[in-house]
Coordinates of C-alpha atoms in Angstrom, one line a residue:
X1 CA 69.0 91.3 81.0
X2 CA 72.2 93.2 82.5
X3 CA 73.4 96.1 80.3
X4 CA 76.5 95.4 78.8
X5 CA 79.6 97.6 79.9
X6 CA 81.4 99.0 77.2
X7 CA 84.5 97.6 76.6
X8 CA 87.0 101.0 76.7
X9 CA 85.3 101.9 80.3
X10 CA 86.4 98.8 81.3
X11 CA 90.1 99.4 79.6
X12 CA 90.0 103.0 81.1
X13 CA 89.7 101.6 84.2
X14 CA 91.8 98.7 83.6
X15 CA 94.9 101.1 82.8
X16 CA 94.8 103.6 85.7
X17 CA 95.1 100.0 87.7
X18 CA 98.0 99.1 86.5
X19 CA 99.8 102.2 86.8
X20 CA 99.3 101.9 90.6
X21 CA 101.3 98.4 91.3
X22 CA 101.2 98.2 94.9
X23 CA 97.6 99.1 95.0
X24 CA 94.9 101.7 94.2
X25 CA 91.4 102.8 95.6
X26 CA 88.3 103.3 94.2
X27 CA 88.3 106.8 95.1
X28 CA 91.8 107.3 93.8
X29 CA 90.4 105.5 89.9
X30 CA 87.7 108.2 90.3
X31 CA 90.0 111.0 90.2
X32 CA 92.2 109.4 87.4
X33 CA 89.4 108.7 85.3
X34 CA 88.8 111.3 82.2
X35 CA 85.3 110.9 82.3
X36 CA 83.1 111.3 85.6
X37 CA 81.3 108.3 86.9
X38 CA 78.9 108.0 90.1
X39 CA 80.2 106.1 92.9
X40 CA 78.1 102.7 92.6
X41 CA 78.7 103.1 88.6
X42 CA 82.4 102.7 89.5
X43 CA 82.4 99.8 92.2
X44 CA 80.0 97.9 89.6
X45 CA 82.4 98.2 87.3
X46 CA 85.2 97.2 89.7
X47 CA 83.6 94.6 90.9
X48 CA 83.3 92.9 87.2
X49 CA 87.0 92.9 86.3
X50 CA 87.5 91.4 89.7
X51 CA 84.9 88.6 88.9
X52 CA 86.3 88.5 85.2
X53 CA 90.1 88.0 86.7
X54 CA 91.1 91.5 85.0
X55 CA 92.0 92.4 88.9
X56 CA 92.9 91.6 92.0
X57 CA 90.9 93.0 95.0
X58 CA 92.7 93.4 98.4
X59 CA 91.3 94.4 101.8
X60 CA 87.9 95.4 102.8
X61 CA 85.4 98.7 102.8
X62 CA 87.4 101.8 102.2
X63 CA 90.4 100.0 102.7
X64 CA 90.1 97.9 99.4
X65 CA 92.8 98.6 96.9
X66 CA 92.8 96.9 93.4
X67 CA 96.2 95.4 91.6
X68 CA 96.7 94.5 88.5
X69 CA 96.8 90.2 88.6
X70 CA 99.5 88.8 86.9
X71 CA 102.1 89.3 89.0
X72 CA 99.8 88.0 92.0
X73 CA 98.7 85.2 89.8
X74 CA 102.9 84.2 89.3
X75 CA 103.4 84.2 93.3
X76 CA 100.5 82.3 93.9
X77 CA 102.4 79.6 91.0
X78 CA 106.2 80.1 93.0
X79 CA 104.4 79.4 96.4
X80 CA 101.9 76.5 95.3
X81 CA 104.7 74.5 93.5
X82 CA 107.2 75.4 96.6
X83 CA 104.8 74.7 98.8
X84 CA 103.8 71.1 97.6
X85 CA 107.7 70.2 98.2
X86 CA 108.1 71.0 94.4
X87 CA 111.7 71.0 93.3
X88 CA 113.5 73.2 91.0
X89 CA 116.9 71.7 89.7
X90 CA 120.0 73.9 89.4
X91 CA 122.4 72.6 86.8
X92 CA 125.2 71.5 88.1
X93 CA 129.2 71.1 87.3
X94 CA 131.0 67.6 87.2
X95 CA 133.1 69.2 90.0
X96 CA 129.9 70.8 91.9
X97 CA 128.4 67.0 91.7
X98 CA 132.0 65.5 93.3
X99 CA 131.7 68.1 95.9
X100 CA 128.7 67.2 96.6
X101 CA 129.1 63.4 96.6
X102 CA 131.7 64.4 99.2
X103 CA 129.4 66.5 101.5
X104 CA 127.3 63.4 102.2
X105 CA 129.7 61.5 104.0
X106 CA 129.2 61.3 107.6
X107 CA 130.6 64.4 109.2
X108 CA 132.8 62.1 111.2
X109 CA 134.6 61.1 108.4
X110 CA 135.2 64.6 106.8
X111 CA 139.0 66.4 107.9
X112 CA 138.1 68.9 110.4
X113 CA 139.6 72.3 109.6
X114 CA 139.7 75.8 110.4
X115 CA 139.8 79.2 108.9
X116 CA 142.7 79.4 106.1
X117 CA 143.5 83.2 106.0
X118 CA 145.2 82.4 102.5
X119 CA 141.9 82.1 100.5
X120 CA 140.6 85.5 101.4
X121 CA 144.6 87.2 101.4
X122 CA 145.8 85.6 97.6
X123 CA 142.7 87.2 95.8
X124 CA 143.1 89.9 94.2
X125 CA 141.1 92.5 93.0
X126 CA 140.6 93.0 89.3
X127 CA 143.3 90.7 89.1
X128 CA 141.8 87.1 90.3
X129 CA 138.3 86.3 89.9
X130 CA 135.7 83.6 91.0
X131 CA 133.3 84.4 88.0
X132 CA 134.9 83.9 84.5
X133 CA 134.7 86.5 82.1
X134 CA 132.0 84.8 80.2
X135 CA 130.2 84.4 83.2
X136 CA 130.4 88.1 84.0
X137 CA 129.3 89.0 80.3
X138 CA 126.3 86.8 80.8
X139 CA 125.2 87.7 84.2
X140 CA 124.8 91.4 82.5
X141 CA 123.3 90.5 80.1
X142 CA 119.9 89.2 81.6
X143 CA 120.4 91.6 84.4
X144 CA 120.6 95.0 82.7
X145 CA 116.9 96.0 82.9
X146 CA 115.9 99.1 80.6
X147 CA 116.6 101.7 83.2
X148 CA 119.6 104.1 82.1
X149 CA 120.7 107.0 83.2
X150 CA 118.9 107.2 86.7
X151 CA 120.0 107.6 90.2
X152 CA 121.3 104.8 92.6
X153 CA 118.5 102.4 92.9
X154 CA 115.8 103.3 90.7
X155 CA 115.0 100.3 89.4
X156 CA 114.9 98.3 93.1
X157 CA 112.6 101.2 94.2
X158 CA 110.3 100.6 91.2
X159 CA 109.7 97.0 92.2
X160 CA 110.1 97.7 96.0
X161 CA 107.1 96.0 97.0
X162 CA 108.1 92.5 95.1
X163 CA 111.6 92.6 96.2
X164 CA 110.4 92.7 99.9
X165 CA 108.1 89.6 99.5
X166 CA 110.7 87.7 97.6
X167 CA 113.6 88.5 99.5
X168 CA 112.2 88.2 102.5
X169 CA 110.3 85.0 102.1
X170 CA 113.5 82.8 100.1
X171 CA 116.5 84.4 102.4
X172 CA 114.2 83.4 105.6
X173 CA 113.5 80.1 104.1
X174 CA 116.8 79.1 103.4
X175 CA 117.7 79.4 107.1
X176 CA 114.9 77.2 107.7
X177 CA 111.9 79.4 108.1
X178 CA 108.2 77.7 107.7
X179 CA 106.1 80.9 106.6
X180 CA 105.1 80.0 103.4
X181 CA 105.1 82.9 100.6
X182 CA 101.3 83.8 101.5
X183 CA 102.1 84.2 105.2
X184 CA 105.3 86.0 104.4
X185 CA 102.7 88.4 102.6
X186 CA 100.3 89.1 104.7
X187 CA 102.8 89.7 107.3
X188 CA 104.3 92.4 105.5
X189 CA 101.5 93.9 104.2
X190 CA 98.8 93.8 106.7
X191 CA 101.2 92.8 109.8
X192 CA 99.3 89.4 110.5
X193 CA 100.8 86.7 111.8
X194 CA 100.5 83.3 110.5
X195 CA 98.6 81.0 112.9
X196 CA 100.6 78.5 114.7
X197 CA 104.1 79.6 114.2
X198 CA 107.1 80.7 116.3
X199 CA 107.3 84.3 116.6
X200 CA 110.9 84.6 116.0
X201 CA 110.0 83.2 112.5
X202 CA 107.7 86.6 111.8
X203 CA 110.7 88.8 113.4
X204 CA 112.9 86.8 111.1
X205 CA 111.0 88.1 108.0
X206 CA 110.3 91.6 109.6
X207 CA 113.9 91.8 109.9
X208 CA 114.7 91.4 106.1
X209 CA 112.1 94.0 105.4
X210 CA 113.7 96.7 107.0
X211 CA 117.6 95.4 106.2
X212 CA 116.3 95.5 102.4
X213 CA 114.7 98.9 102.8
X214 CA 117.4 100.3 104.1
X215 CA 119.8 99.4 101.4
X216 CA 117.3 100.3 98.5
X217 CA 115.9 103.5 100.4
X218 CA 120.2 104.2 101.1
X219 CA 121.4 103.3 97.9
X220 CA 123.8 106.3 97.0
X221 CA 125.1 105.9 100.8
X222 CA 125.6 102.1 101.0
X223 CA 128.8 100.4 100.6
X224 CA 130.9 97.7 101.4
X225 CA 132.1 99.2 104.4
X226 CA 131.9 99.0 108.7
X227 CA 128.4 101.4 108.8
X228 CA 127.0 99.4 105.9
X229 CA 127.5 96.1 106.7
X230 CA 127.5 96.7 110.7
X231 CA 124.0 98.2 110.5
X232 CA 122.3 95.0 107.8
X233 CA 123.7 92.9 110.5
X234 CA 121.9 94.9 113.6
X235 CA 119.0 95.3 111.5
X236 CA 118.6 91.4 110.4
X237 CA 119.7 90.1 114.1
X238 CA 117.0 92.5 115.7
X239 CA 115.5 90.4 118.6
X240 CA 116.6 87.2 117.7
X241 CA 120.2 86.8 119.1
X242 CA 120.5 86.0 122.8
X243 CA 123.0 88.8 123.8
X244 CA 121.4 92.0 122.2
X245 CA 124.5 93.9 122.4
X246 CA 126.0 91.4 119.5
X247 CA 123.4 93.0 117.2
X248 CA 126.4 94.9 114.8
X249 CA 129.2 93.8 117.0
X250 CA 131.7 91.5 115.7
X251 CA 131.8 88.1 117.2
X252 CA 133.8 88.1 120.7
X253 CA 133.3 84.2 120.9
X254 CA 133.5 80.8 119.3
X255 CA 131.0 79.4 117.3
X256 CA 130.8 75.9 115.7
X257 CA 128.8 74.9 111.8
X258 CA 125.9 72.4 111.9
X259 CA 126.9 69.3 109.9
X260 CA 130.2 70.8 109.6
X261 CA 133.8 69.6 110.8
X262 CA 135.0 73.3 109.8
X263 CA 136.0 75.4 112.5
X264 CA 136.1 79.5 112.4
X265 CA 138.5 82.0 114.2
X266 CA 138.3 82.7 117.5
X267 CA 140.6 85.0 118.5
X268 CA 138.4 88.9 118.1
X269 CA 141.3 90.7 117.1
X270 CA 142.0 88.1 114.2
X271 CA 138.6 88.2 113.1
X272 CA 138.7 92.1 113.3
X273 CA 141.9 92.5 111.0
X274 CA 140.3 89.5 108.5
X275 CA 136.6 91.7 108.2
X276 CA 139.1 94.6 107.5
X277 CA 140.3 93.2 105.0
X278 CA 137.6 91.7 103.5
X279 CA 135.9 94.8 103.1
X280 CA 138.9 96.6 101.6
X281 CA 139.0 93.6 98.8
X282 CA 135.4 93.5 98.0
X283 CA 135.3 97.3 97.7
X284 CA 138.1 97.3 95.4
X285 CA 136.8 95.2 92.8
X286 CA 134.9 96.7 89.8
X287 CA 132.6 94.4 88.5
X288 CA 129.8 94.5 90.1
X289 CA 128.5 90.5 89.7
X290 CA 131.8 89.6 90.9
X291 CA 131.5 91.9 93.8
X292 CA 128.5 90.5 94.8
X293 CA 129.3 86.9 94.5
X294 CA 133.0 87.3 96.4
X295 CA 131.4 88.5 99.7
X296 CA 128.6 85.4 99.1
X297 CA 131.4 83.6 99.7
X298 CA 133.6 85.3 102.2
X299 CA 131.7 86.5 104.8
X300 CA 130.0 83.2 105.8
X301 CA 133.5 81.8 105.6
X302 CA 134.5 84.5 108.0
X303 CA 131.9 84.2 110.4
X304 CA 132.7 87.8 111.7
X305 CA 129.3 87.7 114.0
X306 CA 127.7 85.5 116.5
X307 CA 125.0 84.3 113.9
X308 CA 123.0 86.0 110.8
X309 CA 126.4 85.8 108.7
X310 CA 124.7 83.9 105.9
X311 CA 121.3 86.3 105.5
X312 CA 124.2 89.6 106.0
X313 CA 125.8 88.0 103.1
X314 CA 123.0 87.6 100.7
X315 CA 121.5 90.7 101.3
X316 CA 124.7 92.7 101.1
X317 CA 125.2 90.3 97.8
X318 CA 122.6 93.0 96.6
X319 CA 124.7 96.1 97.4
X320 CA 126.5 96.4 93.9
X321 CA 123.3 95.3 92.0
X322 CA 121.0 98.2 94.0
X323 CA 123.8 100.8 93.5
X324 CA 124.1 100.3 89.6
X325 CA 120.2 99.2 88.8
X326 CA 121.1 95.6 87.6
X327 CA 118.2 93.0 88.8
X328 CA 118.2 92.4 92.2
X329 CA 119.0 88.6 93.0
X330 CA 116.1 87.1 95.5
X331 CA 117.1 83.5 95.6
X332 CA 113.8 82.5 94.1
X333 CA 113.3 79.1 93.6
X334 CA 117.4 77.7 95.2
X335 CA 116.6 74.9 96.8
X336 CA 117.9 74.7 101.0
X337 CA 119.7 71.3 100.7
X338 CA 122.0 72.8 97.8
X339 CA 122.7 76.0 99.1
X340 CA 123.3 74.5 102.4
X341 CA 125.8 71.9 100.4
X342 CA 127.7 74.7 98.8
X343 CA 128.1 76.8 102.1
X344 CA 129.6 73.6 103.7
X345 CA 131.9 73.5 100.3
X346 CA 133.4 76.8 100.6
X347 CA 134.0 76.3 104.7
X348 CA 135.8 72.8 104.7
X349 CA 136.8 72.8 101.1
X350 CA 137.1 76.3 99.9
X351 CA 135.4 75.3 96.6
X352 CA 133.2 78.0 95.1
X353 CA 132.2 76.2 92.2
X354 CA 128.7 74.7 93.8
X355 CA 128.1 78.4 95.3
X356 CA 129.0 79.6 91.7
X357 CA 126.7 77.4 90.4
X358 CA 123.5 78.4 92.5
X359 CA 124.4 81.8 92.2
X360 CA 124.1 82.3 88.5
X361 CA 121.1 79.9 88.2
X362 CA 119.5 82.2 91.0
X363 CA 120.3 85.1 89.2
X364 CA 119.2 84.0 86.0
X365 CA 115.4 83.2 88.1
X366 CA 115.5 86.4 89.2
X367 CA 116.1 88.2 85.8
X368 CA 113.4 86.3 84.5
X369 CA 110.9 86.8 87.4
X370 CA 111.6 90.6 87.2
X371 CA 111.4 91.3 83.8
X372 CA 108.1 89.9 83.9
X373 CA 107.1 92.1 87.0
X374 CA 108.6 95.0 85.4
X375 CA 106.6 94.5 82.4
X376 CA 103.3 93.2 84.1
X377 CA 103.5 96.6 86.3
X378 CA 104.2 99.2 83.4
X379 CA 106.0 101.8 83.1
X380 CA 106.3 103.5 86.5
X381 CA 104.8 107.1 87.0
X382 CA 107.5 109.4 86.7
X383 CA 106.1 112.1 89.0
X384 CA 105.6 109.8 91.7
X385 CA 109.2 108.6 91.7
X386 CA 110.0 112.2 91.4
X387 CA 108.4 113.0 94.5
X388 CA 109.0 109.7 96.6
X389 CA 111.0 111.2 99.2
X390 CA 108.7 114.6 99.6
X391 CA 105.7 112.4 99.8
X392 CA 107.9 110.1 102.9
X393 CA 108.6 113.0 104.5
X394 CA 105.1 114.6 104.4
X395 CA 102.8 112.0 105.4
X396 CA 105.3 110.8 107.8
X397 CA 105.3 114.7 109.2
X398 CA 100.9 114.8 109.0
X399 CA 101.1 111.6 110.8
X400 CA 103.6 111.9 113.4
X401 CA 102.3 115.2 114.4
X402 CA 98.6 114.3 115.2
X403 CA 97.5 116.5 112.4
X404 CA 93.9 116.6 112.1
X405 CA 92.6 117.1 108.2
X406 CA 92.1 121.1 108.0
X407 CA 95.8 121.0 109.8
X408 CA 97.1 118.2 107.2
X409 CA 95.4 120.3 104.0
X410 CA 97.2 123.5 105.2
X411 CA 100.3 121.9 105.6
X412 CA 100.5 120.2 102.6
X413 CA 99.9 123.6 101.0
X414 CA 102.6 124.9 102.8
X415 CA 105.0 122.4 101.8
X416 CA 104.0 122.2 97.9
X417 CA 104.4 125.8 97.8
X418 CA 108.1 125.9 99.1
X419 CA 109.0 123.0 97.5
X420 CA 107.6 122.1 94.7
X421 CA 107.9 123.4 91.0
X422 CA 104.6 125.9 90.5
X423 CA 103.1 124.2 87.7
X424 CA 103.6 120.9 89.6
X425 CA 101.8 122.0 92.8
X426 CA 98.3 120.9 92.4
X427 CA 99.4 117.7 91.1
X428 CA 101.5 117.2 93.8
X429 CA 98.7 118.2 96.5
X430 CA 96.4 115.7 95.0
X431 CA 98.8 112.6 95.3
X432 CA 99.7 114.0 98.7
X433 CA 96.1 114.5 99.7
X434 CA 95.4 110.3 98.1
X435 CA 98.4 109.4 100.2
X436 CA 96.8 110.3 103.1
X437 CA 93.1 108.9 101.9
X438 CA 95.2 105.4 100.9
X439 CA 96.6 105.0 104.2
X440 CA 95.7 101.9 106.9
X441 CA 97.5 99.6 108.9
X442 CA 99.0 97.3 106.4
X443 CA 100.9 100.3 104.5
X444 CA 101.7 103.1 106.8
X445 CA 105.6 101.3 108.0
X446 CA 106.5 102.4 104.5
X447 CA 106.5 106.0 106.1
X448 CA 108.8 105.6 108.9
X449 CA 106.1 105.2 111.1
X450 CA 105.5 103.8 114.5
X451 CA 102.4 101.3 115.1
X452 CA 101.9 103.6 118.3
X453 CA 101.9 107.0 115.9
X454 CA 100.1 105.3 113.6
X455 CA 97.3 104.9 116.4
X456 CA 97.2 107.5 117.9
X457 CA 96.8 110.1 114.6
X458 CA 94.5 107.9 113.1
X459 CA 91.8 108.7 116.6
X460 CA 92.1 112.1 115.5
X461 CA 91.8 111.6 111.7
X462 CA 88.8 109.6 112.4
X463 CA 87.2 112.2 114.7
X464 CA 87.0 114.5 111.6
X465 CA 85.6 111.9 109.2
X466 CA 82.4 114.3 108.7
X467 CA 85.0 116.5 106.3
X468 CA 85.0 114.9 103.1
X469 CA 87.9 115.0 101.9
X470 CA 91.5 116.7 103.4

């Protein structure tokens, strides 16, 4: 008969886990444990919460990390139901519903029209507004998460990793993108491409990785201003536009709507005042939900680049939320065909009410889905955040420079000792030290680091492996 594992080793165990969100080894739960356990103790043990449910296992051999499961175990629900043409349905206004009766009309019956400069010149900021003041209240109050008093982006940094899946996957889908949520996943975290699919489809989704890490990882520097919003575009039009140089340029040509009869600027210099502008406006106004949702309008209206304008608008949507640690909004859930409808509402009608409507229902999904993320995960280890940064710049230094382990030890000595509070040192070389011992080829980008650095230290690291530890 098996021995039967006491319950609080189990809960020990069980707890360091879920301290560790995006993933923790076994050797990494051996030095977080009180009490010392031998090696195969501790997988055995490992191994039973995984086969009991209590967590979730990821990767192989001394790759394997272990997560907590809920929050894997609420993805897995978003993408089944998504994926089996499940619809969610976003309540909609009696004049959302006319607008939309509207929209399905042949195009050919539809006025054509072009760009009216009036709707972005006659608002005002602080003055007119496209969310009510009810609306505004609401919106903060399900997104004011518990985090008070920190810097710039603290709370999209504490659920980073789920932010990048969501985002990523929804804003990719809504331009039509076929990854489902699991392929979107294991691209991002072990850089595999899904079988069978067009490779602009993964660069798609790579792209919204590094336009949303760059605002969260920037958050005291981003604003609703030419390097801002130049650089998301660059970064989410990477590789996929036909003339490369239009990556952060503003549009120099024409450019036509699919199922549309609206018709945008052409002349540059036009467009060049009118992004001007729009960035002075959205800058100006205070309220951050308002903020957010007045450039989800304008910009796609605009049409300042050759293409990308809708996925620069929703992540930049995000700018005000990031900079004041309200919930991110990740379009869970919003259905293509509505969003599509209210897009083609604000270009040939210039009625925001259908936009309005998806954008508070998303919002409201996203509130909920992160509160219950937040509070699956735990509270987040205030040293690490502490010492994010130090720990980026470190093991991106160890890695980029070909550092063998005696070489990485000595400099992570080095750099605790001249950084890093005294009585915080030999904490602070331990996490370094598991950084090091954590990292493989599905986590290292979080470092700033090159596939070809990546490679070429980890020869080197490997030709040590008889030290035991760095």
């Amino acid at each position: 008969m098996a021995r039967l594992i006491p319950e609080k080793e189990l809960k020990a165990i069980e707890d360091i886990v879920r301290r560790h969100p995006e993933g923790v080894t076994a050797q990494e739960i051996a030095k977080a444990l009180q009490t010392h356990l031998p090696r195969r103790t501790l997988q055995y043990r490992l191994q039973r919460l995984v086969k009991d449910g209590r967590l979730v296992s990821r990767g192989e051999r001394r790759w394997t990390k272990y997560q907590p499961p809920a929050v894997e175990q609420q993805i897995e629900m978003i993408a089944t139901h998504a994926e089996a043409g499940g619809a969610y349905t976003v309540p909609l206004s009696k004049e959302s519903r006319t607008t939309r009766e509207h929209l399905h009309q042949p195009p050919e019956v539809r006025n054509p029209v072009g760009y009216r400069r009036e709707f972005l010149d006659t608002y005002r900021p602080n003055l007119s507004f496209y969310l009510s003041e009810n609306e505004r209240a609401h919106l903060a109050k399900v997104g004011k998460p518990t985090v008070s008093g920190q810097p710039a982006g603290t709370y999209a940094k504490q659920i980073l990793n789920r932010l990048l899946i969501d985002l990523s996957w929804n804003s990719s889908r809504l331009e039509g993108n076929t990854y489902s949520l699991l392929d979107t996943r294991r691209l991002l975290e072990f850089g595999e491409e899904a079988e069978g699919r067009d490779r602009l489809e993964a660069q798609m989704i790579l792209n919204h990785k590094d336009a949303i890490e760059f605002l969260v990882n920037g958050a005291n520097e981003i604003e609703f201003n030419r390097h801002t919003i130049l650089n998301l575009h660059a970064m989410l039009a990477n590789n996929l536009l036909p003339d490369q140089t239009a990556t952060g340029r503003l549009r120099h040509m024409a450019v036509g709507i699919e199922r549309s009869t609206f018709y945008p600027l052409e002349v540059p210099h036009l467009i060049e005042e009118c992004f001007d502008t729009l960035l002075a406006t959205t800058s100006a106004i205070e309220n951050p939900f308002e903020q957010a949702f007045f450039f989800m309008v304008q910009l796609p209206y605009l049409q300042p680049f050759d293409d990308v304008n809708k996925r620069v608008s929703r992540l930049a949507a995000n700018i005000p939320l990031i900079k004041n640690n309200l919930t991110p909004l990740s379009f869970i859930d919003v259905p293509r065909d509505i969003y599509t409808d209210a897009m083609l509402a604000v270009y040939e009608l210039n009625r925001i009410s259908l936009l309005k409507d998806v954008f508070i229902w998303a919002y409201e999904r996203s509130a909920a889905r992160y509160a219950a993320v937040r509070q699956s995960l735990g509270e987040p280890d205030s040293f690490r955040m502490h010492y994010r940064d130090a720990l980026r710049t470190i093991v991106g230094e160890i890695v980029k420079e070909g550092m063998g382990r005696k070489a990485a030890l000595a400099h992570i000595n080095t750099f605790a000792r001249e950084n890093v509070e005294v009585a915080e040192q030999e904490r602070f070389r331990e996490m370094a030290e598991n950084e090091l011992l954590a990292l493989h080829d599905g986590n290292y980008a979080r470092y700033r680091i090159r596939p070809s650095e990546f490679a070429a230290w980890q020869e080197i690291w490997d030709a040590n492996s008889s030290v035991k530890k760095v």
